[in-house]
PDB file of C-alpha atoms in Angstrom:
ATOM      1  CA  MET A 181      57.057 -63.993 139.528  1.00  0.00           C
ATOM      2  CA  LYS A 182      57.169 -63.922 135.757  1.00  0.00           C
ATOM      3  CA  ASN A 183      58.065 -60.704 133.879  1.00  0.00           C
ATOM      4  CA  ILE A 184      55.608 -60.475 131.067  1.00  0.00           C
ATOM      5  CA  ARG A 185      56.316 -57.593 128.745  1.00  0.00           C
ATOM      6  CA  VAL A 186      53.778 -56.301 126.019  1.00  0.00           C
ATOM      7  CA  ALA A 187      55.643 -56.092 122.634  1.00  0.00           C
ATOM      8  CA  LEU A 188      55.267 -52.712 120.743  1.00  0.00           C
ATOM      9  CA  SER A 189      56.137 -54.332 117.381  1.00  0.00           C
ATOM     10  CA  PHE A 190      52.703 -53.170 116.129  1.00  0.00           C
ATOM     11  CA  ALA A 191      54.335 -49.669 115.291  1.00  0.00           C
ATOM     12  CA  THR A 192      56.484 -51.427 112.600  1.00  0.00           C
ATOM     13  CA  LEU A 193      53.488 -53.072 111.089  1.00  0.00           C
ATOM     14  CA  ASN A 194      52.302 -51.936 107.281  1.00  0.00           C
ATOM     15  CA  ASN A 195      49.082 -50.190 106.888  1.00  0.00           C
ATOM     16  CA  ASP A 196      47.047 -53.179 106.157  1.00  0.00           C
ATOM     17  CA  GLU A 197      48.635 -55.291 108.982  1.00  0.00           C
ATOM     18  CA  LEU A 198      48.009 -52.419 111.231  1.00  0.00           C
ATOM     19  CA  ASN A 199      44.388 -52.218 110.241  1.00  0.00           C
ATOM     20  CA  SER A 200      43.963 -56.044 110.962  1.00  0.00           C
ATOM     21  CA  PHE A 201      45.687 -55.530 114.321  1.00  0.00           C
ATOM     22  CA  LEU A 202      43.373 -52.737 115.260  1.00  0.00           C
ATOM     23  CA  ILE A 203      40.224 -54.834 114.527  1.00  0.00           C
ATOM     24  CA  LEU A 204      41.713 -57.425 116.717  1.00  0.00           C
ATOM     25  CA  LEU A 205      42.315 -55.060 119.519  1.00  0.00           C
ATOM     26  CA  LEU A 206      38.719 -53.635 119.248  1.00  0.00           C
ATOM     27  CA  VAL A 207      37.249 -57.262 119.668  1.00  0.00           C
ATOM     28  CA  CYS A 208      39.654 -58.297 122.566  1.00  0.00           C
ATOM     29  CA  LEU A 209      39.156 -54.896 124.614  1.00  0.00           C
ATOM     30  CA  LYS A 210      35.517 -54.605 124.275  1.00  0.00           C
ATOM     31  CA  ASN A 211      34.310 -55.400 127.702  1.00  0.00           C
ATOM     32  CA  ASN A 212      37.338 -57.071 128.799  1.00  0.00           C
ATOM     33  CA  PRO A 213      37.014 -57.480 132.414  1.00  0.00           C
ATOM     34  CA  LEU A 214      40.968 -57.557 133.089  1.00  0.00           C
ATOM     35  CA  PHE A 215      41.399 -53.868 131.636  1.00  0.00           C
ATOM     36  CA  PRO A 216      38.489 -51.868 133.094  1.00  0.00           C
ATOM     37  CA  ASN A 217      40.420 -48.528 133.177  1.00  0.00           C
ATOM     38  CA  LEU A 218      41.945 -48.031 129.812  1.00  0.00           C
ATOM     39  CA  PRO A 219      43.975 -44.903 129.468  1.00  0.00           C
ATOM     40  CA  VAL A 220      42.288 -44.304 125.938  1.00  0.00           C
ATOM     41  CA  LYS A 221      38.534 -44.815 126.363  1.00  0.00           C
ATOM     42  CA  TYR A 222      37.076 -47.704 124.305  1.00  0.00           C
ATOM     43  CA  ALA A 223      34.943 -45.209 122.109  1.00  0.00           C
ATOM     44  CA  ASP A 224      37.824 -42.882 121.525  1.00  0.00           C
ATOM     45  CA  LEU A 225      40.030 -45.998 120.274  1.00  0.00           C
ATOM     46  CA  ALA A 226      37.094 -47.061 118.123  1.00  0.00           C
ATOM     47  CA  ALA A 227      36.826 -43.348 116.529  1.00  0.00           C
ATOM     48  CA  LEU A 228      40.576 -43.229 115.980  1.00  0.00           C
ATOM     49  CA  VAL A 229      40.342 -46.636 114.185  1.00  0.00           C
ATOM     50  CA  ALA A 230      37.375 -45.581 112.150  1.00  0.00           C
ATOM     51  CA  THR A 231      39.266 -42.431 111.269  1.00  0.00           C
ATOM     52  CA  TYR A 232      42.265 -44.521 110.265  1.00  0.00           C
ATOM     53  CA  GLN A 233      40.244 -46.908 108.200  1.00  0.00           C
ATOM     54  CA  THR A 234      38.575 -44.134 106.238  1.00  0.00           C
ATOM     55  CA  ARG A 235      41.929 -42.332 105.618  1.00  0.00           C
ATOM     56  CA  LEU A 236      43.716 -45.753 104.602  1.00  0.00           C
ATOM     57  CA  THR A 237      40.819 -46.246 101.892  1.00  0.00           C
ATOM     58  CA  ALA A 238      41.192 -42.478 100.805  1.00  0.00           C
ATOM     59  CA  ALA A 239      44.926 -42.948 100.588  1.00  0.00           C
ATOM     60  CA  GLN A 240      44.753 -46.038  98.475  1.00  0.00           C
ATOM     61  CA  LEU A 241      42.732 -44.029  95.821  1.00  0.00           C
ATOM     62  CA  GLY A 242      44.130 -40.473  96.438  1.00  0.00           C
ATOM     63  CA  GLY A 243      47.248 -38.412  96.215  1.00  0.00           C
ATOM     64  CA  PRO A 244      49.834 -36.959  98.461  1.00  0.00           C
ATOM     65  CA  LYS A 245      47.213 -35.046 100.552  1.00  0.00           C
ATOM     66  CA  ASP A 246      45.427 -38.307 101.440  1.00  0.00           C
ATOM     67  CA  THR A 247      48.764 -40.027 102.253  1.00  0.00           C
ATOM     68  CA  ALA A 248      49.669 -37.268 104.728  1.00  0.00           C
ATOM     69  CA  ALA A 249      46.144 -37.395 106.128  1.00  0.00           C
ATOM     70  CA  LEU A 250      46.761 -41.229 106.574  1.00  0.00           C
ATOM     71  CA  ASN A 251      50.091 -40.841 108.271  1.00  0.00           C
ATOM     72  CA  GLU A 252      48.551 -38.347 110.826  1.00  0.00           C
ATOM     73  CA  ALA A 253      45.740 -40.784 111.557  1.00  0.00           C
ATOM     74  CA  ARG A 254      48.262 -43.460 111.815  1.00  0.00           C
ATOM     75  CA  ASP A 255      50.510 -41.495 114.339  1.00  0.00           C
ATOM     76  CA  ALA A 256      47.423 -40.934 116.490  1.00  0.00           C
ATOM     77  CA  VAL A 257      46.489 -44.415 116.512  1.00  0.00           C
ATOM     78  CA  ILE A 258      49.973 -45.583 117.384  1.00  0.00           C
ATOM     79  CA  ALA A 259      50.245 -43.033 120.311  1.00  0.00           C
ATOM     80  CA  ALA A 260      46.927 -44.389 121.716  1.00  0.00           C
ATOM     81  CA  LEU A 261      48.151 -48.139 121.464  1.00  0.00           C
ATOM     82  CA  ARG A 262      51.223 -47.297 123.117  1.00  0.00           C
ATOM     83  CA  GLN A 263      49.360 -45.766 126.138  1.00  0.00           C
ATOM     84  CA  ILE A 264      47.082 -48.845 126.199  1.00  0.00           C
ATOM     85  CA  ALA A 265      50.213 -51.327 126.006  1.00  0.00           C
ATOM     86  CA  GLY A 266      51.990 -49.359 128.824  1.00  0.00           C
ATOM     87  CA  TYR A 267      48.770 -49.689 131.027  1.00  0.00           C
ATOM     88  CA  ILE A 268      48.427 -53.346 130.503  1.00  0.00           C
ATOM     89  CA  GLN A 269      51.901 -53.811 131.262  1.00  0.00           C
ATOM     90  CA  SER A 270      51.676 -51.834 134.565  1.00  0.00           C
ATOM     91  CA  LEU A 271      49.048 -54.040 135.784  1.00  0.00           C
ATOM     92  CA  GLY A 272      51.586 -56.628 136.600  1.00  0.00           C
ATOM     93  CA  LEU A 273      49.613 -59.537 135.159  1.00  0.00           C
ATOM     94  CA  THR A 274      51.441 -62.829 135.778  1.00  0.00           C
ATOM     95  CA  ASN A 275      49.517 -65.092 133.242  1.00  0.00           C
ATOM     96  CA  GLU A 276      50.472 -64.936 129.628  1.00  0.00           C
ATOM     97  CA  SER A 277      46.862 -65.819 128.842  1.00  0.00           C
ATOM     98  CA  ASP A 278      45.578 -62.692 130.564  1.00  0.00           C
ATOM     99  CA  VAL A 279      47.941 -60.238 128.741  1.00  0.00           C
ATOM    100  CA  LEU A 280      47.391 -61.954 125.393  1.00  0.00           C
ATOM    101  CA  SER A 281      43.419 -61.724 126.045  1.00  0.00           C
ATOM    102  CA  SER A 282      44.178 -57.870 125.216  1.00  0.00           C
ATOM    103  CA  GLY A 283      45.060 -58.455 121.686  1.00  0.00           C
ATOM    104  CA  PHE A 284      48.753 -57.389 122.099  1.00  0.00           C
ATOM    105  CA  ASP A 285      51.730 -59.578 121.666  1.00  0.00           C
ATOM    106  CA  ILE A 286      54.135 -60.327 124.401  1.00  0.00           C
ATOM    107  CA  ILE A 287      57.797 -60.535 124.703  1.00  0.00           C
ATOM    108  CA  ILE A 288      59.293 -63.743 126.098  1.00  0.00           C
ATOM    109  CA  PRO A 289      62.805 -63.034 127.436  1.00  0.00           C
ATOM    110  CA  GLY A 290      65.300 -65.392 126.331  1.00  0.00           C
ATOM    111  CA  LYS A 291      63.656 -66.554 123.017  1.00  0.00           C
ATOM    112  CA  THR A 292      65.471 -65.421 120.126  1.00  0.00           C
ATOM    113  CA  PRO A 293      63.521 -64.477 116.871  1.00  0.00           C
ATOM    114  CA  ARG A 294      63.136 -67.120 114.230  1.00  0.00           C
ATOM    115  CA  GLN A 295      65.384 -66.799 111.200  1.00  0.00           C
ATOM    116  CA  PRO A 296      63.323 -66.051 107.946  1.00  0.00           C
ATOM    117  CA  LEU A 297      63.400 -69.132 105.598  1.00  0.00           C
ATOM    118  CA  THR A 298      64.791 -69.161 102.355  1.00  0.00           C
ATOM    119  CA  GLN A 299      62.918 -68.490  99.280  1.00  0.00           C
ATOM    120  CA  PRO A 300      61.759 -71.743  97.515  1.00  0.00           C
ATOM    121  CA  GLN A 301      63.270 -72.471  94.029  1.00  0.00           C
ATOM    122  CA  PHE A 302      60.529 -73.028  91.474  1.00  0.00           C
ATOM    123  CA  THR A 303      60.078 -73.610  87.730  1.00  0.00           C
ATOM    124  CA  LEU A 304      56.761 -73.010  85.875  1.00  0.00           C
ATOM    125  CA  ASP A 305      55.387 -75.297  82.900  1.00  0.00           C
ATOM    126  CA  ASN A 306      52.799 -74.266  80.610  1.00  0.00           C
ATOM    127  CA  SER A 307      53.071 -76.999  78.058  1.00  0.00           C
ATOM    128  CA  VAL A 308      49.523 -77.994  78.408  1.00  0.00           C
ATOM    129  CA  PRO A 309      46.950 -75.464  77.243  1.00  0.00           C
ATOM    130  CA  GLY A 310      44.845 -74.101  79.676  1.00  0.00           C
ATOM    131  CA  GLN A 311      47.066 -75.394  82.634  1.00  0.00           C
ATOM    132  CA  LEU A 312      50.029 -74.013  84.600  1.00  0.00           C
ATOM    133  CA  GLY A 313      52.485 -76.587  86.202  1.00  0.00           C
ATOM    134  CA  MET A 314      54.818 -75.702  88.904  1.00  0.00           C
ATOM    135  CA  ASN A 315      57.788 -77.602  90.353  1.00  0.00           C
ATOM    136  CA  LEU A 316      58.636 -76.324  93.782  1.00  0.00           C
ATOM    137  CA  SER A 317      61.834 -77.561  95.612  1.00  0.00           C
ATOM    138  CA  ALA A 318      61.007 -78.206  99.668  1.00  0.00           C
ATOM    139  CA  VAL A 319      62.268 -75.625 102.065  1.00  0.00           C
ATOM    140  CA  PRO A 320      63.559 -76.915 105.325  1.00  0.00           C
ATOM    141  CA  ASN A 321      61.178 -76.208 108.307  1.00  0.00           C
ATOM    142  CA  ALA A 322      58.449 -74.685 105.830  1.00  0.00           C
ATOM    143  CA  LYS A 323      54.991 -75.299 107.158  1.00  0.00           C
ATOM    144  CA  ALA A 324      53.050 -73.996 104.378  1.00  0.00           C
ATOM    145  CA  TYR A 325      53.714 -72.236 100.888  1.00  0.00           C
ATOM    146  CA  HIS A 326      51.856 -69.288  99.752  1.00  0.00           C
ATOM    147  CA  VAL A 327      51.647 -68.913  96.069  1.00  0.00           C
ATOM    148  CA  GLN A 328      50.232 -65.789  94.481  1.00  0.00           C
TER     149      GLN A 328
END
């Protein structure tokens, strides 16, 4: 029997990444027949997420008081997610797809994390008015380049 573990790496996500993860979880957990008895009721989780999102917006515009409120909301959401992750893992599901349908990532034993790729070297050329050219050296194993 395969030992499928739920990853708790969501606790290390930055605020915007956590917000995206929370939206994914709400979509995945709503009416999911594999997880009928969540330790945190769906309505309570949705309320925690709404509070987190409201405080995230306020903290981006506000001061230290708003940041402290965001941190409190983040801690409450993380605590709820840990309870839900523990519940999902305790079900003893044997199919990766079943666990992944919850929205949580899984830990696959024996797989080492990928090493980050090196930053590409580039030069900019603005010799043509109204245009900006960029020369980019290829990075081995890169699948795409995100230019901002």
